[in-house]
Short mmCIF file of C-alpha atoms and ligand atoms in Angstrom, two decimals:
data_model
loop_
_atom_site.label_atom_id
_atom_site.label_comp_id
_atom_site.label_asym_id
_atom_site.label_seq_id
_atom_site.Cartn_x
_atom_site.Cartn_y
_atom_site.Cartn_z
CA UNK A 1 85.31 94.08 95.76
CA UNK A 2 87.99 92.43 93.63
CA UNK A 3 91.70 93.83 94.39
CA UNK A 4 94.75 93.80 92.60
CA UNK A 5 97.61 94.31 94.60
CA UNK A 6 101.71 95.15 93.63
CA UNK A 7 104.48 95.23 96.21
CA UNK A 8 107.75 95.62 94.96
CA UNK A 9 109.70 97.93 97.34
CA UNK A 10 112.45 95.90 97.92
CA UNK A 11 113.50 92.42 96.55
CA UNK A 12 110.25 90.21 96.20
CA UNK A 13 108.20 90.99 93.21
CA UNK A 14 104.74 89.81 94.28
CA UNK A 15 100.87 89.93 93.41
CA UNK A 16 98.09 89.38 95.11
CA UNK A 17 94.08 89.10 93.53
CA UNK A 18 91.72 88.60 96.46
CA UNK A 19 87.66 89.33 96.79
CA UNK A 20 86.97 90.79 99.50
CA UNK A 21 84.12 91.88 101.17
CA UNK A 22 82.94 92.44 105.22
CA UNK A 23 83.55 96.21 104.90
CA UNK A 24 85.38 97.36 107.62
CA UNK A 25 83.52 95.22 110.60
CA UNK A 26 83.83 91.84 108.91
CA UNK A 27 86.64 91.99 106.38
CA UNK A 28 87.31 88.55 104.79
CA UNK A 29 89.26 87.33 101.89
CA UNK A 30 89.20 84.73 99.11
CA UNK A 31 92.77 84.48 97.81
CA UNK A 32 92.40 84.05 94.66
CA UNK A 33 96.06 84.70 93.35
CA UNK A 34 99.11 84.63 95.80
CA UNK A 35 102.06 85.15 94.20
CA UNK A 36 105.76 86.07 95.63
CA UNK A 37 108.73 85.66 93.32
CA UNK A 38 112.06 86.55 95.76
CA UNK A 39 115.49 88.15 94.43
CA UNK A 40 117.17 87.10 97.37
CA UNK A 41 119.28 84.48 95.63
CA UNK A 42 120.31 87.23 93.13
CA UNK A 43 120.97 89.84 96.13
CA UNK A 44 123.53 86.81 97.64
CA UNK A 45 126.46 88.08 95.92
CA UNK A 46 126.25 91.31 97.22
CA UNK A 47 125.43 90.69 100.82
CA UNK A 48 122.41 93.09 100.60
CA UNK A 49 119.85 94.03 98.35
CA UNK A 50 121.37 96.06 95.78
CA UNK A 51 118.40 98.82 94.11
CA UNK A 52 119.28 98.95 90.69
CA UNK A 53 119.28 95.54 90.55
CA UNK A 54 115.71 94.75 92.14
CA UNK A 55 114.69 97.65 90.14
CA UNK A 56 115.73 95.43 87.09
CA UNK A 57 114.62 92.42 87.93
CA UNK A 58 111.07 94.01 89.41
CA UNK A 59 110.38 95.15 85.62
CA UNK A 60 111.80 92.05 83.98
CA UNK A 61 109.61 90.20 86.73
CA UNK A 62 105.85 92.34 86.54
CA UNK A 63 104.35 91.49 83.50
CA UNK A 64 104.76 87.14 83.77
CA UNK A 65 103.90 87.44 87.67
CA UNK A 66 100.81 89.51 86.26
CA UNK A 67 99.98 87.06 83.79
CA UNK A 68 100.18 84.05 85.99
CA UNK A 69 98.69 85.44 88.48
CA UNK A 70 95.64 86.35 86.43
CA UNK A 71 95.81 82.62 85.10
CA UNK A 72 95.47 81.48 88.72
CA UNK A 73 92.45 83.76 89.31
CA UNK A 74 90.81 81.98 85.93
CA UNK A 75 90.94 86.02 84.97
CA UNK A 76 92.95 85.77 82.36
CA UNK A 77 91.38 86.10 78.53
CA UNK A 78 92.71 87.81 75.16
CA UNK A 79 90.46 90.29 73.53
CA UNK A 80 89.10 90.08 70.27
CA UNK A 81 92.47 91.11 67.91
CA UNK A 82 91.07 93.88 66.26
CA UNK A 83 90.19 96.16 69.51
CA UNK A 84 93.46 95.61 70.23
CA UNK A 85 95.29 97.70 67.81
CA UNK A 86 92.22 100.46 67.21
CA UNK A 87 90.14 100.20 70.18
CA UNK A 88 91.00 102.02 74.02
CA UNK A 89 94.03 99.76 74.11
CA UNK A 90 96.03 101.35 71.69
CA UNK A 91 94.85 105.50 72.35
CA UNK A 92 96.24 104.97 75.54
CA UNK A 93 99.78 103.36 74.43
CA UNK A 94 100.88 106.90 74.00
CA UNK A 95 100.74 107.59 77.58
CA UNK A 96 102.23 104.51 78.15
CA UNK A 97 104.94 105.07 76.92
CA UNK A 98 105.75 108.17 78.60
CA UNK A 99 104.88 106.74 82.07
CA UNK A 100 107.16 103.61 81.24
CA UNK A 101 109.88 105.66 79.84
CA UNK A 102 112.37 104.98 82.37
CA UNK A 103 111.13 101.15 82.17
CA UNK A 104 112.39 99.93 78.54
CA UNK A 105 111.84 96.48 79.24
CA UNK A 106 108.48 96.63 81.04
CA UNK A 107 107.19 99.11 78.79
CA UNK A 108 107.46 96.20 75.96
CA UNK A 109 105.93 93.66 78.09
CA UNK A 110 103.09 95.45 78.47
CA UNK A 111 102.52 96.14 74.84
CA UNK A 112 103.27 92.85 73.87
CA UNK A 113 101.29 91.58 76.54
CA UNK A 114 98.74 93.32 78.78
CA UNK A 115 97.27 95.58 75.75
CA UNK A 116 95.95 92.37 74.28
CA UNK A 117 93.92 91.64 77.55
CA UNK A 118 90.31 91.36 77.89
CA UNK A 119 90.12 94.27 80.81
CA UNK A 120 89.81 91.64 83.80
CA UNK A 121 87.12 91.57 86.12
CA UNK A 122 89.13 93.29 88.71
CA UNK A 123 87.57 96.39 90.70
CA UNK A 124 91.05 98.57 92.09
CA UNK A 125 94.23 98.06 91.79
CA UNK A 126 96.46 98.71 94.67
CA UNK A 127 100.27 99.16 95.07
CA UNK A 128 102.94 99.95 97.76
CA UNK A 129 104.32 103.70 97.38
CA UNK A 130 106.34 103.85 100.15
CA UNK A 131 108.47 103.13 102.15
CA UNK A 132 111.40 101.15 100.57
CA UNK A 133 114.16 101.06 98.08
CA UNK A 134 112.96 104.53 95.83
CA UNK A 135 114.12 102.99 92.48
CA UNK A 136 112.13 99.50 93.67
CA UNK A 137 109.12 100.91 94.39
CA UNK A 138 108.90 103.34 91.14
CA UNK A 139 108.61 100.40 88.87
CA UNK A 140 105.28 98.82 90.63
CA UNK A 141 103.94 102.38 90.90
CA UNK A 142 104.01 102.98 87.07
CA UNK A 143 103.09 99.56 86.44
CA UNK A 144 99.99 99.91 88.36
CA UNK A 145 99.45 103.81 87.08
CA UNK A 146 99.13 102.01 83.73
CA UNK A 147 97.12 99.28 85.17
CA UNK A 148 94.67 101.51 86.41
CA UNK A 149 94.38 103.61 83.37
CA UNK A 150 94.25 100.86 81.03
CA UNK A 151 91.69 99.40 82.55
CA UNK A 152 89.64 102.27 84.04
CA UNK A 153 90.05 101.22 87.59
CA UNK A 154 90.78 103.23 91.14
CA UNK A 155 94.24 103.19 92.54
CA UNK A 156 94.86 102.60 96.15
CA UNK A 157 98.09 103.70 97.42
CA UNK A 158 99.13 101.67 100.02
CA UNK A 159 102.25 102.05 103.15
CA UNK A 160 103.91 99.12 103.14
CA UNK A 161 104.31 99.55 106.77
CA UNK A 162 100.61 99.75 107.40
CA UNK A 163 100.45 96.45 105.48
CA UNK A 164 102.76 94.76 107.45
CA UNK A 165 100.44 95.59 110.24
CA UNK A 166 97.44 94.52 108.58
CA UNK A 167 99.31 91.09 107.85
CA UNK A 168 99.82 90.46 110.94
CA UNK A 169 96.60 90.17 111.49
CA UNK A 170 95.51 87.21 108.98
CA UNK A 171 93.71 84.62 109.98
CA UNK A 172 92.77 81.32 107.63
CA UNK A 173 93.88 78.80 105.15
CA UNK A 174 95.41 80.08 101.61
CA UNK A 175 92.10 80.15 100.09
CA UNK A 176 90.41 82.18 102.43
CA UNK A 177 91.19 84.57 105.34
CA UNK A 178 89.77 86.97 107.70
CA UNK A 179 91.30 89.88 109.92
CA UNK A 180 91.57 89.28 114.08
CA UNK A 181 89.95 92.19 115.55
CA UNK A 182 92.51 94.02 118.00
CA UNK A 183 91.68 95.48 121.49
CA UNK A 184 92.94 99.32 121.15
CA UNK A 185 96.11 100.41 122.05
CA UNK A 186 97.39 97.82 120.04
CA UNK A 187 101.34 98.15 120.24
CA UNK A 188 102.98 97.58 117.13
CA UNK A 189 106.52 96.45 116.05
CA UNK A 190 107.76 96.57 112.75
CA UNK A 191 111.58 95.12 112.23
CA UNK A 192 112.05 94.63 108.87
CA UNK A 193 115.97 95.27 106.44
CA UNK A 194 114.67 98.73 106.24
CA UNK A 195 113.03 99.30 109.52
CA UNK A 196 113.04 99.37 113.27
CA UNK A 197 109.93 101.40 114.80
CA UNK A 198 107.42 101.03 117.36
CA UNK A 199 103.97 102.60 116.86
CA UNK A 200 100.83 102.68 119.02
CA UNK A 201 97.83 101.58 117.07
CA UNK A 202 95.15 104.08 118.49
CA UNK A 203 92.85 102.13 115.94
CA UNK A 204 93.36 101.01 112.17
CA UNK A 205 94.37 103.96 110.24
CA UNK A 206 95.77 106.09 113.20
CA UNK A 207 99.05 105.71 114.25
CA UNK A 208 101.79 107.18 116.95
CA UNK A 209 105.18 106.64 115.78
CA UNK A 210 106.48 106.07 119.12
CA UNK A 211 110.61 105.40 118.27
CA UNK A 212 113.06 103.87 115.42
CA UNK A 213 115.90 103.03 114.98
CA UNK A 214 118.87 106.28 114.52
CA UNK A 215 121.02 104.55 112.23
CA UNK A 216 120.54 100.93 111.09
CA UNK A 217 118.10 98.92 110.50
CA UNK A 218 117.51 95.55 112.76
CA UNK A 219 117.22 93.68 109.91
CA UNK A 220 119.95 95.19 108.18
CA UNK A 221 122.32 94.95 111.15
CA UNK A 222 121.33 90.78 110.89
CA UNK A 223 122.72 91.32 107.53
CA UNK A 224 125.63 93.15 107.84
CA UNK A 225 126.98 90.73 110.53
CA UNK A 226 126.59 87.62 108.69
CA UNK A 227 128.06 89.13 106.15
CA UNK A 228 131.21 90.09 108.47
CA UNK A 229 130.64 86.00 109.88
CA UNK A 230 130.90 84.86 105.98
CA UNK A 231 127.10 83.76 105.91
CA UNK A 232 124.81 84.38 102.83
CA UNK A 233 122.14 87.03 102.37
CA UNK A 234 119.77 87.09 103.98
CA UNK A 235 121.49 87.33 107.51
CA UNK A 236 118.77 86.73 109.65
CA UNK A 237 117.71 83.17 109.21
CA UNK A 238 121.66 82.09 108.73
CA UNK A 239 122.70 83.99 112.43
CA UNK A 240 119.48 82.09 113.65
CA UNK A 241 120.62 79.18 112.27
CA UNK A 242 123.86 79.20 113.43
CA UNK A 243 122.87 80.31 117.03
CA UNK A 244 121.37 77.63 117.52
CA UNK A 245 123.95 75.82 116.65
CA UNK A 246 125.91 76.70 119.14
CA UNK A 247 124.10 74.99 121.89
CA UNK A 248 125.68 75.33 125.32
CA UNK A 249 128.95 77.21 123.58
CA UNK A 250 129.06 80.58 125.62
CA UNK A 251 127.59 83.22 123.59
CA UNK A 252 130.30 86.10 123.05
CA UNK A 253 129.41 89.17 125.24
CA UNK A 254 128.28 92.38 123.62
CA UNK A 255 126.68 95.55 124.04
CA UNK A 256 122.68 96.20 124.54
CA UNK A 257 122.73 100.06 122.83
CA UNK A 258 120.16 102.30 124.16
CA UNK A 259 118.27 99.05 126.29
CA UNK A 260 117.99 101.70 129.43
CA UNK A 261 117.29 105.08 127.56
CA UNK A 262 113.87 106.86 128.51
CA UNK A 263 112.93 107.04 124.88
CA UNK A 264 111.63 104.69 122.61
CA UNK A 265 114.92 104.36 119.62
CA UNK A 266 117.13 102.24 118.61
CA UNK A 267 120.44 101.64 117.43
CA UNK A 268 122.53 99.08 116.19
CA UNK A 269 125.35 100.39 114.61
CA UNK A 270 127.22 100.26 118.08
CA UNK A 271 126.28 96.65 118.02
CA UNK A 272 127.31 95.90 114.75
CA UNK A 273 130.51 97.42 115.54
CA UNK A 274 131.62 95.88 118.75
CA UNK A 275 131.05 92.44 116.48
CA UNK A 276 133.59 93.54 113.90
CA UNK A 277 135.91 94.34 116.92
CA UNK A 278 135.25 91.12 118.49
CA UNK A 279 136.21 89.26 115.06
CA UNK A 280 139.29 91.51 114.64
CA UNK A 281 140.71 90.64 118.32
CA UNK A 282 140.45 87.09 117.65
CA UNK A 283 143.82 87.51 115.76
CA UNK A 284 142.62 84.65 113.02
CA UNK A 285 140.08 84.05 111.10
CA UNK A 286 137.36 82.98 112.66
CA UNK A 287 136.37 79.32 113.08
CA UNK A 288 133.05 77.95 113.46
CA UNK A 289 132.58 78.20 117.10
CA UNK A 290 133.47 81.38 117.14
CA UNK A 291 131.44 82.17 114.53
CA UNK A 292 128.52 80.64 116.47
CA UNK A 293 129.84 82.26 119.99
CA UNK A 294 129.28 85.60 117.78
CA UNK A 295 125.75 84.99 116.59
CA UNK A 296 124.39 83.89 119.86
CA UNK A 297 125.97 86.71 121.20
CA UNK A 298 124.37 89.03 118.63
CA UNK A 299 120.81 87.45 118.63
CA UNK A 300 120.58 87.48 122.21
CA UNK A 301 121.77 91.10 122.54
CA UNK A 302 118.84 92.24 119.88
CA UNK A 303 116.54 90.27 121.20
CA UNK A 304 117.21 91.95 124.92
CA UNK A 305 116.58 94.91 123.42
CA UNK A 306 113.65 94.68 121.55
CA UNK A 307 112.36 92.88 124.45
CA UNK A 308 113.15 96.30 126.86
CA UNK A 309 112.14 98.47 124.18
CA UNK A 310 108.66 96.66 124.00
CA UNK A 311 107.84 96.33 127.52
CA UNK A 312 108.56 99.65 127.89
CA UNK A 313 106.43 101.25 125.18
CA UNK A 314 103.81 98.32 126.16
CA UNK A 315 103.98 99.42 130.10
CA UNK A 316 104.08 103.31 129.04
CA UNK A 317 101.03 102.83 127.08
CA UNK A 318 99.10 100.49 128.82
CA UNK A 319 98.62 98.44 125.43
CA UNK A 320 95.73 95.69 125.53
CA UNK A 321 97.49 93.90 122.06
CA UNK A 322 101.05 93.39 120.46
CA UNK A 323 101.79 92.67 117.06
CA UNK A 324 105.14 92.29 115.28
CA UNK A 325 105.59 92.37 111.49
CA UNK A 326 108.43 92.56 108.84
CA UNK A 327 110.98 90.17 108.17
CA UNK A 328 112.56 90.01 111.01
CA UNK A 329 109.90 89.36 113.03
CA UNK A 330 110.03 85.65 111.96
CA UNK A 331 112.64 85.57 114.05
CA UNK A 332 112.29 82.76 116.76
CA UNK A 333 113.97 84.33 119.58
CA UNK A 334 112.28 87.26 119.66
CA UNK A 335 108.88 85.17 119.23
CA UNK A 336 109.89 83.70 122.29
CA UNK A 337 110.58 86.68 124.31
CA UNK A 338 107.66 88.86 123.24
CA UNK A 339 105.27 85.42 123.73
CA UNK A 340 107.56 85.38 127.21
CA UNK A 341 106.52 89.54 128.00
CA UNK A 342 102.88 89.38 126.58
CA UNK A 343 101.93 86.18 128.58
CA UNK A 344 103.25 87.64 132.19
CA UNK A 345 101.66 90.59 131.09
CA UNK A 346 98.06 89.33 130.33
CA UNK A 347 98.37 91.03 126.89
CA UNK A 348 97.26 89.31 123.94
CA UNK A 349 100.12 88.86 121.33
CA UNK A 350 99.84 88.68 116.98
CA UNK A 351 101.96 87.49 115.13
CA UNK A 352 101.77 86.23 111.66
CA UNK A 353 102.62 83.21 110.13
CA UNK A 354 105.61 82.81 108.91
CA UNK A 355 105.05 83.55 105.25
CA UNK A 356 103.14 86.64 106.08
CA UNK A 357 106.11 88.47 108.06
CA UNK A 358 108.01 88.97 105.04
CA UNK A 359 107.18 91.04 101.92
CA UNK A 360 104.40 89.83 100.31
CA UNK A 361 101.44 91.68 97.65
CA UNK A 362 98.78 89.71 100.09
CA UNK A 363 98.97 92.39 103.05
CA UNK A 364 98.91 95.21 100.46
CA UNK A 365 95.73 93.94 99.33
CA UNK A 366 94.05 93.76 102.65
CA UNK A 367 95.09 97.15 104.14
CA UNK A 368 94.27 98.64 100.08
CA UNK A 369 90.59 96.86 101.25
CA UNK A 370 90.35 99.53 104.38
CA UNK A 371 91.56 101.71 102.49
CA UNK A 372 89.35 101.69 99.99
CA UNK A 373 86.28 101.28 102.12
CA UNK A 374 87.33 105.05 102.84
CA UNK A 375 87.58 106.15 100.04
CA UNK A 376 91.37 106.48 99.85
CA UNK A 377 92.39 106.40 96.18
CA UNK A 378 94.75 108.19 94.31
CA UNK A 379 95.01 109.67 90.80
CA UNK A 380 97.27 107.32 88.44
CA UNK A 381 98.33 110.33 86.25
CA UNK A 382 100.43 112.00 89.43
CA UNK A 383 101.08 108.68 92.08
CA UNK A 384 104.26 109.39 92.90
CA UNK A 385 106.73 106.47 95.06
CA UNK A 386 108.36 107.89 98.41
CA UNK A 387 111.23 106.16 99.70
CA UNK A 388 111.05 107.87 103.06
CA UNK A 389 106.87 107.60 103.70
CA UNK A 390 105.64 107.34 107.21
CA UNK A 391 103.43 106.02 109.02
CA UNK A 392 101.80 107.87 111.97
CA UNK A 393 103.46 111.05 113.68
CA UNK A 394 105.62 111.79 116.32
O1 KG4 B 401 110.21 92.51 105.65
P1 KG4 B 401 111.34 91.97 104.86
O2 KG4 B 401 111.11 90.72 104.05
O3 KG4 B 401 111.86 93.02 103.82
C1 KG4 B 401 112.01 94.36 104.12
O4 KG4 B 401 111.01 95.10 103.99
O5 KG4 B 401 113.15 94.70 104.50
O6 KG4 B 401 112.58 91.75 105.85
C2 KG4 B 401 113.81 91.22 105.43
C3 KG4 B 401 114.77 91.20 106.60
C4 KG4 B 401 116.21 90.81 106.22
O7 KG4 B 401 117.10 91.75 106.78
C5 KG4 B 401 116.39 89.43 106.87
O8 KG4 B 401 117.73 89.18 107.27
C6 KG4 B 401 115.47 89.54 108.07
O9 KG4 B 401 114.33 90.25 107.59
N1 KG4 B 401 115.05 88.23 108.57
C7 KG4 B 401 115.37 87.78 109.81
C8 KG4 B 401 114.85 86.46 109.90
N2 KG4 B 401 114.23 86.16 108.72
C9 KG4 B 401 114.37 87.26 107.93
N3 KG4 B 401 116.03 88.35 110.82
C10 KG4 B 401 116.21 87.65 111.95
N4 KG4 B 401 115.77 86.38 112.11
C11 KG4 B 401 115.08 85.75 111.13
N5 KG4 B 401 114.65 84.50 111.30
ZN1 ZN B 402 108.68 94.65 104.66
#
């Protein structure tokens, strides 16, 4: 089964092609289009992701990521001119341009574009509805409404979070990959800019939300405080960066929120607050040991507490597997200290390579694959994105 799979719900615009087959025992992949193109240059300036502007760039962005990455899959052919302007192509403009109405500038990519296509040999088209940035994820949801109408194909809706658990699980080259099989309860933890949660994997498809965070995100919190520190966007890698930096400088003391509560939460606006505190009390700018104190400080305070939070849940739930996905999770501290839990605990740890813990259209593929072998399509006429989607119940 060849898959077509859009992720845009925050600031990479990215498409994956892949042939998969295995069914659900055996799943493997040949990649046969990979592509990722990142805002996060554009996102600098504003310290953060800012949503009208990835919504922008996500429909400036779809059509030549489609394109190329239909090049790279050698799937990529014009049709014969004249069944372009009579033919299916141009009855279904119309409801193009309803569905794109909100999209100006994809809506004329398309018809200048895709229309003239030779339908590729492509058998679903997949896309991430949720969770994320609403006005983000809207424009790869019409885009691949249209896809899948133009080109008579199923549409799997896929959780982003469910394919950032699926990612972690890639093994293989960038040609071709296959899935490591978990021992169940898998114990999962995604820490991405726009979330903090630990689930228990029961098996693939069910999930226990088991605790997030109450008010920011880890990833965002990264952010925020390299922002207060002067670093660039994103936070994460520069604090990390700079951490290390610092060497045998003593890391600033700061708070561990919620490390001994019974439940399974988080919170790091506390955190992020003491840090704006500690900068303020300094009485000067600060300099660059201080600002390397700070990040130490900071990284090892998360990292303490996503370390307590996991060995709880993990202990609680006598898991047999950890994973860890989302952007944050390429973080090497925390590598470190769930390699340090998992390896005293005789529990087998996944965590993806590198390029797989960020966004990517790759893991939507994969998990649109399970999907699909259940029969888990939607109807392109009435997809709708959802900014707040879950994964798993309470
Ligand atoms: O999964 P992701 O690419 O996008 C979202 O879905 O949010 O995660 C991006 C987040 C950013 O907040 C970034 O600062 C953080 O992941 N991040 C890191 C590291 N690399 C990326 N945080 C801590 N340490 C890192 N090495
Ligand atoms: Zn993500």
């Amino acid at each position: 089964m060849r898959i077509l799979a859009i992720e845009t719900s925050c600031d990479e615009t990215a498409i994956s092609i892949v042939d998969a087959s295995g069914g659900q025992a055996r799943p493997a992949f040949k990649i046969l289009a990979n592509i990722t193109l990142s805002q996060a240059k554009l996102h600098a300036e504003y310290g953060g992701v800012f949503p009208m502007l990835a919504k922008r760039e996500h429909a400036k962005n779809l059509v030549p990521v489609l394109l190329q990455a239909l090049k790279d899959a050698k799937l990529y052919a014009k049709d014969r001119p004249s069944l372009n302007c009579e033919g299916r192509s141009f009855a279904k403009k119309a409801i193009f341009e309803e569905m794109l109405s909100r999209e100006p500038e994809l809506l004329a990519g398309l018809i200048a574009d895709v229309l003239p296509l030779k339908a590729p040999k492509i058998d679903a088209i997949a896309v991430t509805h949720g969770p994320g940035l609403e006005p983000a994820l809207w424009v790869g949801v019409n885009f691949a409404r249209t896809l899948a109408i133009l080109w008579d194909l199923p549409l799997v809706p896929v959780n982003h979070m469910e394919g950032h658990i699926f990612g972690s699980l890639v093994e293989g080259n960038a040609k071709k990959i296959t899935l490591a099989k978990l021992k169940f309860p898998t114990l999962a933890l995604l820490v991405s800019g726009g979330h903090t949660e630990l689930l228990v994997v029961k098996k693939l498809g069910e999930y226990k939300l088991l605790g997030a965070t109450r008010d920011d995100a880890i990833g965002e919190a990264f952010d925020k405080v390299a922002r207060m520190l002067g670093l660039p966007y994103p936070g994460g890698p520069a604090i990390s960066k700079i951490a290390e930096d610092a060497g045998a400088l003593e890391a600033t003391p700061l708070p561990r929120p919620m490390i001994k509560s019974a439940d399974h939460d988080f919170s790091f606006a506390g955190l992020k607050t003491a840090v704006l505190y500690t900068i303020k009390k300094l009485g000067h700018e600060p300099t660059e040991d201080d600002k390397r104190r700070i990040a130490k400080g900071f990284q090892e305070a998360v990292v303490d507490v996503v370390a307590a939070k996991v060995a709880g849940a993990a202990r609680k739930h006598k898991v047999k597997t950890i994973i860890a996905g989302g952007g944050v999770a390429a973080n090497s501290q925390i590598r470190a200290a769930l390699a340090h839990f998992a390896d005293d605990q005789k529990i087998a740890l996944r965590v993806p390579p590198l390029h797989l813990t960020t966004d990517n259209a790759l893991m939507i593929a994969i998990t649109a694959y399970f999907l699909a072998t259940k029969k888990k399509f939607a109807n392109p006429k009435t997809l709708k994105a959802d900014g707040n989607l879950h994964l798993g119940k309470r």
